[in-house]
PDB file of C-alpha atoms in Angstrom:
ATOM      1  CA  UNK A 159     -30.960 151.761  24.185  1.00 91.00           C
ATOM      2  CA  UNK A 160     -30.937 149.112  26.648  1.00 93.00           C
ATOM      3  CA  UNK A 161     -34.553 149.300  26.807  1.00 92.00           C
ATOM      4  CA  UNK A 162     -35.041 148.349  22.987  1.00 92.00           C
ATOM      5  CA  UNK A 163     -32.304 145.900  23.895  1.00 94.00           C
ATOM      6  CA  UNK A 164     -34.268 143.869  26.250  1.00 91.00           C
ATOM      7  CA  UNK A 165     -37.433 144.706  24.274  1.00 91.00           C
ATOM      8  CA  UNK A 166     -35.886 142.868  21.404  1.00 89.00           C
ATOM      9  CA  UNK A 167     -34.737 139.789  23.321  1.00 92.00           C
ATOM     10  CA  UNK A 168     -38.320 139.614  25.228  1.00 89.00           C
ATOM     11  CA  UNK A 169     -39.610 139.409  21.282  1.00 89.00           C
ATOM     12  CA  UNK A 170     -39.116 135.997  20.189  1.00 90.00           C
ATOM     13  CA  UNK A 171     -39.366 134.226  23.669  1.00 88.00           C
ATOM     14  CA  UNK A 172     -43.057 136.132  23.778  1.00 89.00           C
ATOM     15  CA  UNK A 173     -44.152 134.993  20.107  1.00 88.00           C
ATOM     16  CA  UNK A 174     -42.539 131.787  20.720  1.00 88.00           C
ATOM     17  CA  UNK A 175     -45.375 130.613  23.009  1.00 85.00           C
ATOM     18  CA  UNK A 176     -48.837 131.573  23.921  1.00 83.00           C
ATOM     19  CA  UNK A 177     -47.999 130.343  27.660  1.00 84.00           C
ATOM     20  CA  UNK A 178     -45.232 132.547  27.822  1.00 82.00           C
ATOM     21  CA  UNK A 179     -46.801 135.903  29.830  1.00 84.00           C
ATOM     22  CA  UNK A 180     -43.475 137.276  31.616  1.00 88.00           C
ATOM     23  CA  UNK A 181     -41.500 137.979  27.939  1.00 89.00           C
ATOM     24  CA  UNK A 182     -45.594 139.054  27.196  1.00 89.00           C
ATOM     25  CA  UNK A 183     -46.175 141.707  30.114  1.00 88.00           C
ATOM     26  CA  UNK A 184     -42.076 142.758  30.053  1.00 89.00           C
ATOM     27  CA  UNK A 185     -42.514 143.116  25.603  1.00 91.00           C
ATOM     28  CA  UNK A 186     -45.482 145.656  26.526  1.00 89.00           C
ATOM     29  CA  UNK A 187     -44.340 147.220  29.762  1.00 91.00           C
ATOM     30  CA  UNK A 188     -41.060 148.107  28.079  1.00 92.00           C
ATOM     31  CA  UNK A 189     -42.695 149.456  24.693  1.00 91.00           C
ATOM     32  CA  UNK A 190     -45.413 151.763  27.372  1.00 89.00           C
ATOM     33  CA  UNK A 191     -42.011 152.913  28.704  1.00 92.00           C
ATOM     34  CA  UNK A 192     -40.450 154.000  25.344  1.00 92.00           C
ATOM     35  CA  UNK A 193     -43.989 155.485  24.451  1.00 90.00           C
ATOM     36  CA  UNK A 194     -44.150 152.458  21.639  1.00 91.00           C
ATOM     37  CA  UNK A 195     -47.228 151.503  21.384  1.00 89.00           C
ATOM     38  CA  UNK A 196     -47.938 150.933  17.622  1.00 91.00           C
ATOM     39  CA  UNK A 197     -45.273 147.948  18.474  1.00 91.00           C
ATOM     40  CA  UNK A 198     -47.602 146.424  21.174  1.00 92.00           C
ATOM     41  CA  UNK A 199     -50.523 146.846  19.076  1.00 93.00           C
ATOM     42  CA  UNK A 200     -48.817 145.485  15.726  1.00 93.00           C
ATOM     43  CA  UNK A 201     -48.284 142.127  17.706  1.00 92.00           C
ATOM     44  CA  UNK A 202     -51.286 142.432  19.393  1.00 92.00           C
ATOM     45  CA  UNK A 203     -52.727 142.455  15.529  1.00 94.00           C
ATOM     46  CA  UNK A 204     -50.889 139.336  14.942  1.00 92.00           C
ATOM     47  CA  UNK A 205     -52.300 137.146  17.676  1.00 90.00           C
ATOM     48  CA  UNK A 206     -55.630 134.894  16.924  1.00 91.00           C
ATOM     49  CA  UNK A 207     -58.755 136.050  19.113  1.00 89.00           C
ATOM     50  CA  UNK A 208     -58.147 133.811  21.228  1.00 89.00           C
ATOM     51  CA  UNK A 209     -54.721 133.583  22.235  1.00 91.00           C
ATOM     52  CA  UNK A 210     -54.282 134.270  25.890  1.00 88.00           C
ATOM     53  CA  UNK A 211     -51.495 137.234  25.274  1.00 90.00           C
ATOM     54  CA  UNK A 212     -53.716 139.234  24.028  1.00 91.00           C
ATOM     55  CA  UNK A 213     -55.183 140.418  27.481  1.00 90.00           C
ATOM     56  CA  UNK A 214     -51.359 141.141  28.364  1.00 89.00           C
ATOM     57  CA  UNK A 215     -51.030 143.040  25.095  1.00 91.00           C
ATOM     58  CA  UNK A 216     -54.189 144.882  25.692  1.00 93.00           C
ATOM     59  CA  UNK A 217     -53.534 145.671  29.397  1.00 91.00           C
ATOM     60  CA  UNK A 218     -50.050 147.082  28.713  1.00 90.00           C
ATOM     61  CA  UNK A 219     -51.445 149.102  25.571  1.00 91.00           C
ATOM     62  CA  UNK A 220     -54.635 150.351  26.948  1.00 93.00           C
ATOM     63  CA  UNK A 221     -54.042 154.103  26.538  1.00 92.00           C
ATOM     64  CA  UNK A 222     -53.159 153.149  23.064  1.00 93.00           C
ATOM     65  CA  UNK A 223     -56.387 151.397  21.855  1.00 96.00           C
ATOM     66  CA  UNK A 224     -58.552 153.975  23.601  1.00 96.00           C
ATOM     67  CA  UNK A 225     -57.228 156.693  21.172  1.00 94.00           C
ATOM     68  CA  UNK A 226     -57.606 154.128  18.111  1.00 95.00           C
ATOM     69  CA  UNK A 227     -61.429 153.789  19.530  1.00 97.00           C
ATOM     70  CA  UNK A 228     -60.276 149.779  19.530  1.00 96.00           C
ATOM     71  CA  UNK A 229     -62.919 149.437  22.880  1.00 98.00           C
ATOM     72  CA  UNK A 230     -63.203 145.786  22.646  1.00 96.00           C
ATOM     73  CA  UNK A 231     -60.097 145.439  22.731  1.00 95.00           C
ATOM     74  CA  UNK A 232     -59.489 148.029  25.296  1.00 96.00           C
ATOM     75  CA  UNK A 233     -62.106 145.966  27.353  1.00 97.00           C
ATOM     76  CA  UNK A 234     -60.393 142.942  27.057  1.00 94.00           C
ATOM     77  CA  UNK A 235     -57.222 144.004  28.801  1.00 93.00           C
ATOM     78  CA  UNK A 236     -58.556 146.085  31.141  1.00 95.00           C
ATOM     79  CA  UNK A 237     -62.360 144.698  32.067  1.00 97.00           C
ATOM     80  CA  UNK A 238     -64.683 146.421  34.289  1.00 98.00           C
ATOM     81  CA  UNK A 239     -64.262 145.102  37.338  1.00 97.00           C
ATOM     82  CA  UNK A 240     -60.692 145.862  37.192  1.00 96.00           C
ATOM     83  CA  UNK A 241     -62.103 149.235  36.018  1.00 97.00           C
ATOM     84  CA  UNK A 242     -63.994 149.456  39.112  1.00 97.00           C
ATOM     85  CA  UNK A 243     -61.810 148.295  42.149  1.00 95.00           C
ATOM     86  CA  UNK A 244     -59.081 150.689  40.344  1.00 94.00           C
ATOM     87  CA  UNK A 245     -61.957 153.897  40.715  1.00 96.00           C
ATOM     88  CA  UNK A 246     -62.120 152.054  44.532  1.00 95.00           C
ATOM     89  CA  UNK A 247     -58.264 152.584  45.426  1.00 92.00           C
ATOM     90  CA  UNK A 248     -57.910 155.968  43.453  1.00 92.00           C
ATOM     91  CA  UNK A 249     -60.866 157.806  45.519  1.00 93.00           C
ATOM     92  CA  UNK A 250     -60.369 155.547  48.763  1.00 90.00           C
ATOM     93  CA  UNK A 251     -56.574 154.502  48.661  1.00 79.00           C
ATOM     94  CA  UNK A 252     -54.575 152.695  51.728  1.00 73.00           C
ATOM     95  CA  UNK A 253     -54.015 155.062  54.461  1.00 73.00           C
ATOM     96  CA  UNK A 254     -50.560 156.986  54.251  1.00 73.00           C
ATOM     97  CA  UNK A 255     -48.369 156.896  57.072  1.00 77.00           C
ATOM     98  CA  UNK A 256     -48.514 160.273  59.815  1.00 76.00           C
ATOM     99  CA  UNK A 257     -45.714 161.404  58.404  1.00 80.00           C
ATOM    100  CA  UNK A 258     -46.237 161.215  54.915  1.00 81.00           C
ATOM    101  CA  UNK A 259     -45.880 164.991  52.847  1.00 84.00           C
ATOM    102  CA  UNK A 260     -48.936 165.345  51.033  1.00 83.00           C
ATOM    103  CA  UNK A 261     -48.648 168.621  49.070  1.00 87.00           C
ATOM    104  CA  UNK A 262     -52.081 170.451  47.896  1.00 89.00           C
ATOM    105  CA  UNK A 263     -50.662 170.342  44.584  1.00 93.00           C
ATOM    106  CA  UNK A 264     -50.176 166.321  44.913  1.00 89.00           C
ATOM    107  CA  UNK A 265     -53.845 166.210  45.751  1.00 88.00           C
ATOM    108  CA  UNK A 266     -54.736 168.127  42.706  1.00 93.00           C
ATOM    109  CA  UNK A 267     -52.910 166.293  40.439  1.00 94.00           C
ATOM    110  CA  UNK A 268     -54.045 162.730  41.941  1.00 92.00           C
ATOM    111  CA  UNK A 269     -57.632 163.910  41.092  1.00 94.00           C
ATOM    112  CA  UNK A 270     -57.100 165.379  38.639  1.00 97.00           C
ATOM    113  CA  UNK A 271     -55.746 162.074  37.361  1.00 96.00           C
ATOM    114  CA  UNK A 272     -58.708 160.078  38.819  1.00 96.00           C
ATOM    115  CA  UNK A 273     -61.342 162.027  37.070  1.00 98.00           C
ATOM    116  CA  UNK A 274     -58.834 161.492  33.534  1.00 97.00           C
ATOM    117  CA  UNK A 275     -58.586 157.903  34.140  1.00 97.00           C
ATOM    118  CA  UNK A 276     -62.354 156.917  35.018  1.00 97.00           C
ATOM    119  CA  UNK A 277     -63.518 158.874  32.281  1.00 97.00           C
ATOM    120  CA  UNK A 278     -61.480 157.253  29.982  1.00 97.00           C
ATOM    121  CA  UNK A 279     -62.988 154.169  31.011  1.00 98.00           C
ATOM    122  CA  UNK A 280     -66.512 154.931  30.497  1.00 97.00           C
ATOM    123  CA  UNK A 281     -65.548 155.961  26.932  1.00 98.00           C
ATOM    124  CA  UNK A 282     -64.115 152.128  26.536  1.00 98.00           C
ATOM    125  CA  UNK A 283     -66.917 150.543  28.070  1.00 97.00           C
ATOM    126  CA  UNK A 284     -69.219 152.741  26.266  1.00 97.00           C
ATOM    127  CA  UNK A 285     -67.602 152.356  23.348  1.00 97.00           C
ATOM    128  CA  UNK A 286     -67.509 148.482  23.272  1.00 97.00           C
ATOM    129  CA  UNK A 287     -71.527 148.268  24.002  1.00 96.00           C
ATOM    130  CA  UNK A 288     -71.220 147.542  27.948  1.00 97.00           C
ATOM    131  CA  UNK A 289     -73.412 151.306  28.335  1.00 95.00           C
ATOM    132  CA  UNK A 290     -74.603 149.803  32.004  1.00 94.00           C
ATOM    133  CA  UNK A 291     -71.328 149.696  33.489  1.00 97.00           C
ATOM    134  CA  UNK A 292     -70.549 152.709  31.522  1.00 96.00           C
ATOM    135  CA  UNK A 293     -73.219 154.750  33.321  1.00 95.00           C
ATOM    136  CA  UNK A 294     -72.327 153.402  36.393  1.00 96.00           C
ATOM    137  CA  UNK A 295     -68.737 154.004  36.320  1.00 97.00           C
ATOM    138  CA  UNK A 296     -69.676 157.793  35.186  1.00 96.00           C
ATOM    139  CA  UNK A 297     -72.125 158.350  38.010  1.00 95.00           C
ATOM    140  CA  UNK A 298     -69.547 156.713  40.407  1.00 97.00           C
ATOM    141  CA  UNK A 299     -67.344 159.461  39.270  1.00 97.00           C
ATOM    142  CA  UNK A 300     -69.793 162.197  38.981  1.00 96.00           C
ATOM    143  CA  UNK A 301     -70.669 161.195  42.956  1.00 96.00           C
ATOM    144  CA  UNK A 302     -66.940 161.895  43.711  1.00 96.00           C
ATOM    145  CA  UNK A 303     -66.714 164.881  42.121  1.00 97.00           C
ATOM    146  CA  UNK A 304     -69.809 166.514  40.082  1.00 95.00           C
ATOM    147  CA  UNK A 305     -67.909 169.560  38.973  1.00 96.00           C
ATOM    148  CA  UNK A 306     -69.254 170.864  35.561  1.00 95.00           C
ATOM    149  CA  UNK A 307     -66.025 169.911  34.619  1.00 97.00           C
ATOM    150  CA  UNK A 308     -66.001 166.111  35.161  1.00 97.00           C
ATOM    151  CA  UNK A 309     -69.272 166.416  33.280  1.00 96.00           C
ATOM    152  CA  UNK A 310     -67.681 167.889  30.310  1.00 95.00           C
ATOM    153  CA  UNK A 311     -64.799 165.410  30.459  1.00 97.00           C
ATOM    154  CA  UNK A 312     -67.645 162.405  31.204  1.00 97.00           C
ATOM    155  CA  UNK A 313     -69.310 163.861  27.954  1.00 96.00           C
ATOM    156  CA  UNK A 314     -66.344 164.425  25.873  1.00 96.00           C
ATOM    157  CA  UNK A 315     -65.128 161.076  26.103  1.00 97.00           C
ATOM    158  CA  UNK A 316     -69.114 159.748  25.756  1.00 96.00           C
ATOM    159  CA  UNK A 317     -68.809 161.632  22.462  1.00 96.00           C
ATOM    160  CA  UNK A 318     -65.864 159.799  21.280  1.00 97.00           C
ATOM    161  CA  UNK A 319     -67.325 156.605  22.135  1.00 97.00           C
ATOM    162  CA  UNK A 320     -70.567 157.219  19.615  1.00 95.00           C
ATOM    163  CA  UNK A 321     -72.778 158.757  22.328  1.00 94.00           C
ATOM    164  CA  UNK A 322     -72.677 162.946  21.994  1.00 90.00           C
ATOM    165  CA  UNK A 323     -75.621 163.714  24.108  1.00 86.00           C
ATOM    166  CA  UNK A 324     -75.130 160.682  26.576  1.00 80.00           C
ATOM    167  CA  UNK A 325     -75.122 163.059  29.363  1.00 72.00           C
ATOM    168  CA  UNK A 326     -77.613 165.636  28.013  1.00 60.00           C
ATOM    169  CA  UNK A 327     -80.530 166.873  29.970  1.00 56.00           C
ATOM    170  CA  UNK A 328     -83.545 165.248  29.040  1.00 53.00           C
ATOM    171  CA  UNK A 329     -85.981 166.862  26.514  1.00 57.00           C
ATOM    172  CA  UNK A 330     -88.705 169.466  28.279  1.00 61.00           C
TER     173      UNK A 330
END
């Protein structure tokens, strides 16, 4: 409840001003929090093209326009060279200190998110027309980790994005 509280109160100060990116990012953050995100992309919908809280909007909703297939938009909060330094730190990272726990299953699930994320991303840059960066953020990944099932992911998402043999072998 407080959430929706300070959601609400973020509201006007956001729409109130195209300069105003805290209420912006904090109106988005806090809707990604409450799992919201038809309210982020129903003001998102309101903004002109090129009003400067839209890349807020579309940064904070990202997850949300990749399963409308809104790519552009996707793109626009979240372009690919954020795309790739992101890929950079997931596979690379900042060293941990000595003593830092590290569990096998932590691993797992930090790939496992790595190859979900990037993947993702190829379908948005595929999907909004950029298909070089696409295929380089896919073989990036497929470097990492070439498991069949990367491939299928890579492909699945491909699909989505208008491109269902993108990673096809070649015709014999």
């Amino acid at each position: 409840e407080a959430l929706r509280e300070r959601r609400e109160k973020a509201r006007p100060i956001m729409l109130a001003s195209e300069r105003e990116f805290n209420a912006t990012m904090e109106f988005g953050a806090i809707n990604r929090a409450l799992k919201d995100g038809p309210s982020t992309l129903a003001i998102l919908d309101q903004l002109p093209p090129e009003d400067r809280r839209r890349r807020s909007l579309a940064s904070t909703a990202h997850d949300d326009l990749v399963a409308a297939q809104r790519y552009a938009e996707a793109l626009e909060g979240r372009p690919y060279a954020s795309m790739s330094s992101l890929f950079e730190r997931m596979i690379h990272g900042p060293p941990l200190p000595a003593n830092t726990l590290i569990t096998d299953e932590d691993r797992r699930k930090n790939r496992e998110y790595t190859i979900a994320s990037n993947a993702k991303n190829v379908e948005v840059l595929a999907g909004a027309g950029d298909l070089a960066h696409a295929r380089s953020l896919a073989e990036r990944l497929l470097a990492w980790d070439g498991s069949e099932s990367t491939k299928a992911l890579i492909q699945h998402h491909a699909a989505r994005a208008g491109y269902p043999a993108w990673l096809a072998p070649p015709p014999r």
